[in-house]
Short mmCIF file of C-alpha atoms in Angstrom, two decimals:
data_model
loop_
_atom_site.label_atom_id
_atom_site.label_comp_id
_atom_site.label_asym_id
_atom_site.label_seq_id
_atom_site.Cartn_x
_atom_site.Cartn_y
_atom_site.Cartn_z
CA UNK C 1 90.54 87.35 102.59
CA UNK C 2 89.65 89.35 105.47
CA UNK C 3 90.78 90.05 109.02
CA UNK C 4 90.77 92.20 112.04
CA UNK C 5 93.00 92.42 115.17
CA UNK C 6 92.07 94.29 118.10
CA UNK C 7 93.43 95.14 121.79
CA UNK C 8 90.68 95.97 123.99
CA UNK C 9 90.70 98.25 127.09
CA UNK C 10 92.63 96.08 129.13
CA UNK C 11 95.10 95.32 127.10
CA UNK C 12 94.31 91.98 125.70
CA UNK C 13 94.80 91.57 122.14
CA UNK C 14 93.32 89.19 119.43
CA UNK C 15 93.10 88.06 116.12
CA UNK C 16 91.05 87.07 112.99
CA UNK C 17 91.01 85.78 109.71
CA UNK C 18 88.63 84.53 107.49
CA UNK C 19 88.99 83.54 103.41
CA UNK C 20 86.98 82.06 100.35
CA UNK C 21 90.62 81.04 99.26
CA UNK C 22 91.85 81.53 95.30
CA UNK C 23 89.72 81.95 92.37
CA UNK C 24 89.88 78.09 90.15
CA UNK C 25 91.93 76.88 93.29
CA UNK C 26 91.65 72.81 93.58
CA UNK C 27 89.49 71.34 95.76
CA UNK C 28 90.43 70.57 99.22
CA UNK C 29 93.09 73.43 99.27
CA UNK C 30 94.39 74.61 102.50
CA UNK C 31 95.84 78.34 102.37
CA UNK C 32 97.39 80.13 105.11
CA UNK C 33 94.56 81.73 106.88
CA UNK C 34 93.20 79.26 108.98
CA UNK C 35 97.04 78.10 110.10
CA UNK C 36 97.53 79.49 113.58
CA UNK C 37 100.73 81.44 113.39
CA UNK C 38 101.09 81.77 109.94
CA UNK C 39 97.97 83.62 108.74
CA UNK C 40 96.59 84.77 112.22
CA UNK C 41 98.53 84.75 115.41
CA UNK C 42 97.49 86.68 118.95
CA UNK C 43 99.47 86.93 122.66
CA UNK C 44 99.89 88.95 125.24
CA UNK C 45 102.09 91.09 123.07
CA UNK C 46 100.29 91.88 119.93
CA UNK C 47 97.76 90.51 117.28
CA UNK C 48 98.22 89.58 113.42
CA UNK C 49 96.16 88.95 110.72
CA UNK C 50 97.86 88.44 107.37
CA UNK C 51 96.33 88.26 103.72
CA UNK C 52 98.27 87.31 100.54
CA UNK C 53 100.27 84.37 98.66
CA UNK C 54 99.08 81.69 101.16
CA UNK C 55 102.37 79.41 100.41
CA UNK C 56 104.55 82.19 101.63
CA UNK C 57 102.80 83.43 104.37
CA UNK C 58 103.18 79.38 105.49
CA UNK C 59 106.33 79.25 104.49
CA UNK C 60 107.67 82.30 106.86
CA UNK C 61 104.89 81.51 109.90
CA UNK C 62 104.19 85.36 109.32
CA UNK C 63 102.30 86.19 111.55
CA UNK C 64 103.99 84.64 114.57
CA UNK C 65 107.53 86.26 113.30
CA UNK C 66 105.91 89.52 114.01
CA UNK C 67 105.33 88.41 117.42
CA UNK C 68 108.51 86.81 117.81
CA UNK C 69 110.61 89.57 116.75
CA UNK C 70 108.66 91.93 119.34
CA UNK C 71 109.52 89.23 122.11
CA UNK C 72 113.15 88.14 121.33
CA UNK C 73 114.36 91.26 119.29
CA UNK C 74 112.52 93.86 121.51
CA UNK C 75 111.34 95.85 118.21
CA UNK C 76 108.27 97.87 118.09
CA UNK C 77 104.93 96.86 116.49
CA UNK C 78 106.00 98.73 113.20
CA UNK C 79 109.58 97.77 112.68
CA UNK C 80 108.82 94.31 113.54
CA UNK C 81 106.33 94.85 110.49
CA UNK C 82 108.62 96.11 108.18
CA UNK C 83 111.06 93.84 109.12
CA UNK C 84 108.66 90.79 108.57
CA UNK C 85 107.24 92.13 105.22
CA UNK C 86 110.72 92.93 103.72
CA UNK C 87 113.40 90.11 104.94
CA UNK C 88 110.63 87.28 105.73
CA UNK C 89 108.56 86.72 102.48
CA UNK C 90 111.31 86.04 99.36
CA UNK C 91 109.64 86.19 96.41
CA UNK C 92 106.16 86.03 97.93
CA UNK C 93 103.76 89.00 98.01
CA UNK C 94 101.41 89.47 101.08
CA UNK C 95 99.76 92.01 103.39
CA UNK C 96 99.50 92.26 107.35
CA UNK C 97 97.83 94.45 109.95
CA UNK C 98 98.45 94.24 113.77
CA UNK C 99 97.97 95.97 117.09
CA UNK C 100 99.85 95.95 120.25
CA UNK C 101 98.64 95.88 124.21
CA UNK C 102 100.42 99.14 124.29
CA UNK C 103 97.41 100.49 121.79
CA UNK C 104 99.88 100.98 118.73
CA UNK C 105 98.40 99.72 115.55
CA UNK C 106 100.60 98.74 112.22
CA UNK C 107 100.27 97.45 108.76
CA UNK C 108 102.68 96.56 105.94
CA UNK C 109 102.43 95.37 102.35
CA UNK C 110 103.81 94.36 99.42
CA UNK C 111 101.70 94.09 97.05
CA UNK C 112 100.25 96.97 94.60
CA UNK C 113 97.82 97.88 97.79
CA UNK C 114 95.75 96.32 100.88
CA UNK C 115 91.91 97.11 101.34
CA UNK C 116 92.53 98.09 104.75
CA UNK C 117 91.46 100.34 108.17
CA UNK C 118 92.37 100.94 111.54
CA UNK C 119 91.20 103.25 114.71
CA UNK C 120 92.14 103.95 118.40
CA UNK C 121 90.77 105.47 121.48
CA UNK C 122 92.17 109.00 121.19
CA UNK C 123 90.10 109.35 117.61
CA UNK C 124 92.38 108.29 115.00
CA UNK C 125 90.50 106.91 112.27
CA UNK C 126 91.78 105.97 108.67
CA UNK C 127 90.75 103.54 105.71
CA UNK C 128 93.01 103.05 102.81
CA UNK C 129 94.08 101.04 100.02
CA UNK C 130 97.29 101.67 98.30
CA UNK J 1 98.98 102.29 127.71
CA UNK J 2 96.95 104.59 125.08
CA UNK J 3 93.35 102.68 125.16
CA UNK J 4 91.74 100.21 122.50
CA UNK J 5 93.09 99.76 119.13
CA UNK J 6 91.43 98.13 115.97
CA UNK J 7 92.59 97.28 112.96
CA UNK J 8 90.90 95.75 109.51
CA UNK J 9 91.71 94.39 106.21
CA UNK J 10 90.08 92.98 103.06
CA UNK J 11 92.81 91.11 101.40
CA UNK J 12 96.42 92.29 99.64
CA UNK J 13 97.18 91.97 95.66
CA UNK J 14 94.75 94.50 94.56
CA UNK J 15 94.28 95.38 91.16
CA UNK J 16 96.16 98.36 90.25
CA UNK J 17 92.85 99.34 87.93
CA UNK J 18 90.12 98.81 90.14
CA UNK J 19 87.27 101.17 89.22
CA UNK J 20 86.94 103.92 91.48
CA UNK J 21 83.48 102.79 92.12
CA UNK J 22 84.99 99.52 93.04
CA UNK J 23 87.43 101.42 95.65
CA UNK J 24 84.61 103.32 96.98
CA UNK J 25 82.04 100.42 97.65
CA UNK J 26 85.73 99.29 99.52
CA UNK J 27 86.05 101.83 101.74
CA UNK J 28 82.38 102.28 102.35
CA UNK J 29 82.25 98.75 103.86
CA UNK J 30 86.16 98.69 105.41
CA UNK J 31 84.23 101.94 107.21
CA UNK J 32 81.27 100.86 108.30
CA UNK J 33 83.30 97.68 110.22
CA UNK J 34 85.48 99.87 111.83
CA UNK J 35 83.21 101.91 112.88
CA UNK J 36 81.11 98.80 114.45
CA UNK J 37 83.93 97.31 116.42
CA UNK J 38 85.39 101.00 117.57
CA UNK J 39 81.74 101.27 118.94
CA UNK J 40 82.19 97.71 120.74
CA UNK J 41 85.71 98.94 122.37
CA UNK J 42 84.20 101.86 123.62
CA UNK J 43 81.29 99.89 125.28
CA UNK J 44 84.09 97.72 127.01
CA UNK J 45 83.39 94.71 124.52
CA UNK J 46 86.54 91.92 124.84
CA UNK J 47 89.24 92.02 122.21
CA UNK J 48 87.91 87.97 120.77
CA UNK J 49 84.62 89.36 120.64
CA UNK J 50 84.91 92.20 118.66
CA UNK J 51 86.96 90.40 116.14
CA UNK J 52 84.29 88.03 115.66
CA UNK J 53 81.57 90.40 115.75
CA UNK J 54 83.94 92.58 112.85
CA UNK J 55 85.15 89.70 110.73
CA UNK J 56 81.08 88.29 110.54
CA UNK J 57 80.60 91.59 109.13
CA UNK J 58 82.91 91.31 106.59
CA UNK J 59 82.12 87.93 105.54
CA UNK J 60 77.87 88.36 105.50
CA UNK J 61 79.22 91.10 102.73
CA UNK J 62 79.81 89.98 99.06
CA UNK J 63 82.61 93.05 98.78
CA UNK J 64 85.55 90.95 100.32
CA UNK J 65 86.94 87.26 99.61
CA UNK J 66 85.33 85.72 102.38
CA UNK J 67 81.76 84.59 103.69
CA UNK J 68 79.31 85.63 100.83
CA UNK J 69 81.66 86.48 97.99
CA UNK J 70 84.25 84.18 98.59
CA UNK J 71 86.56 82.79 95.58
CA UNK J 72 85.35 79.92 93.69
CA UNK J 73 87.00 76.44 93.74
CA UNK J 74 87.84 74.73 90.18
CA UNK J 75 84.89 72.76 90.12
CA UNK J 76 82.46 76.25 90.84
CA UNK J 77 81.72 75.50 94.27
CA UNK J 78 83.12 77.67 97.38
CA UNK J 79 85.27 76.04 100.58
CA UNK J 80 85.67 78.39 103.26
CA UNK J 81 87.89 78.65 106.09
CA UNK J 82 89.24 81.17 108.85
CA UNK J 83 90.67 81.52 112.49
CA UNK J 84 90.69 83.03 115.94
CA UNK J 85 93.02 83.56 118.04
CA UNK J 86 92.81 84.79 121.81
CA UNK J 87 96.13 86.63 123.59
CA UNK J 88 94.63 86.25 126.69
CA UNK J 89 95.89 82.84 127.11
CA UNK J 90 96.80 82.32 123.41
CA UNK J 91 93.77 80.55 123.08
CA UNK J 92 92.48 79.72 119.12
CA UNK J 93 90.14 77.92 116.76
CA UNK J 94 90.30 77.41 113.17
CA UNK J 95 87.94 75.52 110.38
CA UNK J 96 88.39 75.13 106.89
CA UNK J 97 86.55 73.46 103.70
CA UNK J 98 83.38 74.81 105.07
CA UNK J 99 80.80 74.86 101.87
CA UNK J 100 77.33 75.45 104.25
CA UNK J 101 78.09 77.59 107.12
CA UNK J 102 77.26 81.35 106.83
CA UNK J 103 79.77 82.61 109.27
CA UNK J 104 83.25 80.35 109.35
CA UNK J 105 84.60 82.69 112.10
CA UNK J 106 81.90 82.05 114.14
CA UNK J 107 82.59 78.52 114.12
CA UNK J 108 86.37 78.74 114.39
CA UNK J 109 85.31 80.06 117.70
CA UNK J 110 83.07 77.66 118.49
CA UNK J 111 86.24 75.19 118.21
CA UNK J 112 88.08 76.72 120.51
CA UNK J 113 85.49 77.84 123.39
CA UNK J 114 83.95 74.08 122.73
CA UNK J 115 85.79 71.58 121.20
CA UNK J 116 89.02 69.81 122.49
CA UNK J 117 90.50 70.53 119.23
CA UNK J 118 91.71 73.79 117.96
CA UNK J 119 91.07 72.84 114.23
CA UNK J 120 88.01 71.52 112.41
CA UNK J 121 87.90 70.66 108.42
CA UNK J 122 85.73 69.79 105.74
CA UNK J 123 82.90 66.98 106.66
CA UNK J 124 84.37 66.42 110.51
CA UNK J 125 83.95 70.16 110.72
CA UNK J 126 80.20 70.54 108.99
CA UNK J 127 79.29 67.82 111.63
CA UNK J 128 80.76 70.05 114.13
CA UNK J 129 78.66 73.07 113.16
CA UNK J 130 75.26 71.16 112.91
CA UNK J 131 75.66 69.91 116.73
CA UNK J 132 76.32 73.49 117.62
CA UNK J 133 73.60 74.57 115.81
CA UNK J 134 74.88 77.56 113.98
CA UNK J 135 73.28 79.47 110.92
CA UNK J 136 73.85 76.77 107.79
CA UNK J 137 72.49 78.30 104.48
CA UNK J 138 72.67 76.40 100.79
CA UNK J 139 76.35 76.84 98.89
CA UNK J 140 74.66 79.12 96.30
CA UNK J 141 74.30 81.14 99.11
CA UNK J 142 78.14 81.87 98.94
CA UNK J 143 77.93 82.67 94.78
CA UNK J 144 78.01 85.42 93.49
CA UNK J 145 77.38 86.16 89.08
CA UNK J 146 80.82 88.38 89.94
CA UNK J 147 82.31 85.12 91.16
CA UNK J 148 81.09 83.26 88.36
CA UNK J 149 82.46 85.55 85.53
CA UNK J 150 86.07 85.50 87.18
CA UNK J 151 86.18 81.78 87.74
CA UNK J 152 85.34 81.45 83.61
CA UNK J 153 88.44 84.06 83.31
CA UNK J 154 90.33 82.22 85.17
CA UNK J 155 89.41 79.08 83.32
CA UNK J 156 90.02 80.51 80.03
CA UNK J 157 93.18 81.80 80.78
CA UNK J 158 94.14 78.66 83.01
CA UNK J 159 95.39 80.36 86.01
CA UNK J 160 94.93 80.51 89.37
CA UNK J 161 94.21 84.40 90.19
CA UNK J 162 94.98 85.64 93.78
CA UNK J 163 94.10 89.14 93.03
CA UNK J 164 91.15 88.61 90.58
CA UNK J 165 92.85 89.94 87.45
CA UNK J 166 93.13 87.59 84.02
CA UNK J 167 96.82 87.22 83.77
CA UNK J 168 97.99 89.07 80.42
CA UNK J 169 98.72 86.94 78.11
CA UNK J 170 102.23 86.09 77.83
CA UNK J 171 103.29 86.61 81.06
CA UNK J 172 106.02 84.62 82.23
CA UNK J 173 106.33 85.07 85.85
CA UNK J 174 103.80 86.32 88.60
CA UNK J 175 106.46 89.21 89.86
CA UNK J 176 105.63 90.45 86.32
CA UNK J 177 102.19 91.41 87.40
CA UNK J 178 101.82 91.53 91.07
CA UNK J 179 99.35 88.85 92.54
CA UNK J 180 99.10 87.09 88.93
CA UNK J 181 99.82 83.31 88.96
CA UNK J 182 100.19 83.27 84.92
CA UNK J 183 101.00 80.31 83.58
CA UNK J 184 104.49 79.88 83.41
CA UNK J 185 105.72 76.90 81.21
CA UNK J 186 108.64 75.91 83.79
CA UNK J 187 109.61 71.94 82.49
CA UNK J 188 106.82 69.74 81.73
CA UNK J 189 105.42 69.02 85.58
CA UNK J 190 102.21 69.24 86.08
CA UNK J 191 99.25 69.47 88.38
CA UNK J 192 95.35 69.80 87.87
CA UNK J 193 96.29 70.90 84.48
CA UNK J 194 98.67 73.50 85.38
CA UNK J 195 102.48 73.84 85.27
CA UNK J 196 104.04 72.79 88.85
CA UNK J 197 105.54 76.44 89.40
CA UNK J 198 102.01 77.66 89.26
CA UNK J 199 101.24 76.46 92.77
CA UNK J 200 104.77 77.04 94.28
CA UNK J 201 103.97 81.33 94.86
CA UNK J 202 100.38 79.79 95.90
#
């Protein structure tokens, strides 16, 4: 799976995903990344793009739950997160990266490590994986 | 505000051995995107473009699960699928079960600029791409040998692998080894040849 979320100079934000899916995975097989709100989710508040165990990343509408607990709980990007990855995915084991309209740009994971990257304006510039 | 943003990712679950070489080729391509769309933001590119423009880049290479490299269904074939989502008026498109078209974000935006919908799948969504005319290339296209070895793996050790490793023999619970879905003999239910619980962390 892959994904990228951006907010551009004027403060929109968006969101994408895009995913060959599970190795020997049945044919016809829906996973999470395509579901709006679970896998990828964008407003006027922030953008999500989440990779992982597709059942629990349904299950917990991940990606919208970061969203939501920026709106209703007034966290920031980052502890909403945290928050999501820790008390939102049970058992299940999954990786997100977002951005905010305020520029601020966040990732969690709980897996053993997420192929990921981020950037902004003022020249901050980092690619990691564990 | 503190100016454009961008963020990337090529999947969760990875393998806690990955080669170095293997990490490398990772960041040289997880680099190379962000570098592309960081170029777009400072040119005054939207935020829905430059997620496209990023995520085709990471699916025309065979590095990530997606596009050209993407996992292989039990039969050997690949099925596709992705999403885009707009803040500016929460605006999105989504496809899956694509098997022919090179770029499935490309089309998930095509849904939502030009269809009524906001999802496409499988045949209704291959008819879709055809009238828009976008790039539609051969499924072998997708395959890659890498692909190929892992499915047979993943055959052999009857599992469903969401991080690419063979589960280790034995193993009797994915938490055991993180992003495994090892066989775990819970009751006698069973689907496509596997044990139910299989598919419940899926």
């Amino acid at each position: 799976t892959v994904g990228c979320v951006v907010v551009d100079n004027n403060g929109w934000c968006a969101a994408a995903t895009s995913t060959g899916g599970l190795m020997n995975k049945m044919s016809g097989r829906i996973g999470d990344s395509p579901l709006i709100g679970s896998g990828t989710y964008a407003c006027d508040v922030c953008a999500v793009s989440c990779t992982g165990e597709g059942e629990a990343i349904i299950r917990s509408t991940l990606a919208r739950d970061v969203a939501a607990l920026m709106e209703y709980k007034g966290l920031s990007l980052q502890e909403a997160v945290d928050y999501a990855i820790k008390e939102r995915l049970d058992e299940g084991k999954a990786g997100l990266i977002a951005v905010s309209r305020n520029g601020e740009v966040a990732y969690g994971f709980n897996t053993v490590g997420m192929f990921r990257g981020s950037a902004t304006q003022d020249g901050f510039m980092e690619v990691g994986i564990w | 505000m503190r100016g454009w943003a961008i963020a990337v990712h090529g999947g969760a679950g990875v393998d806690p051995c990955l080669p170095a070489v293997r990490q490398e080729e990772a960041r040289r391509v997880l680099s190379r995107c962000l570098k592309k769309g960081a170029a777009a933001l400072q040119a005054g590119l939207t935020a829905v473009d430059v997620v496209e423009m990023v995520v085709r880049e990471l699916e025309t290479d065979p590095v990530f699960n997606s596009g050209r490299g993407s996992a292989l269904t039990r039969r050997g074939t690949v099925e596709m699928e992705a999403s885009i989502m707009d803040g500016r008026g929460r605006r999105c498109g989504a496809v899956s079960g694509l098997s022919t078209v090179k770029n499935p974000v490309s089309l998930a935006r095509l849904v939502m600029d030009r269809s009524p919908h906001s999802y496409l799948v499988f045949d209704g969504a291959e008819e879709f791409a055809r009238e828009q005319g976008v790039e539609m290339v051969d499924n072998s296209y997708f395959i890659t040998e890498e692909n190929v070895g892992m499915l047979k793996l993943a055959k052999e050790a009857n599992s469903i692998m969401f991080d690419y490793r063979v589960p280790i023999p034995g193993v009797d619970s994915c938490s055991a080894s993180a992003g495994l879905m090892g066989a775990t003999a819970e009751g006698g239910l069973q689907m496509n040849g596997l044990p139910i619980s299989m598919y419940a962390p899926e």
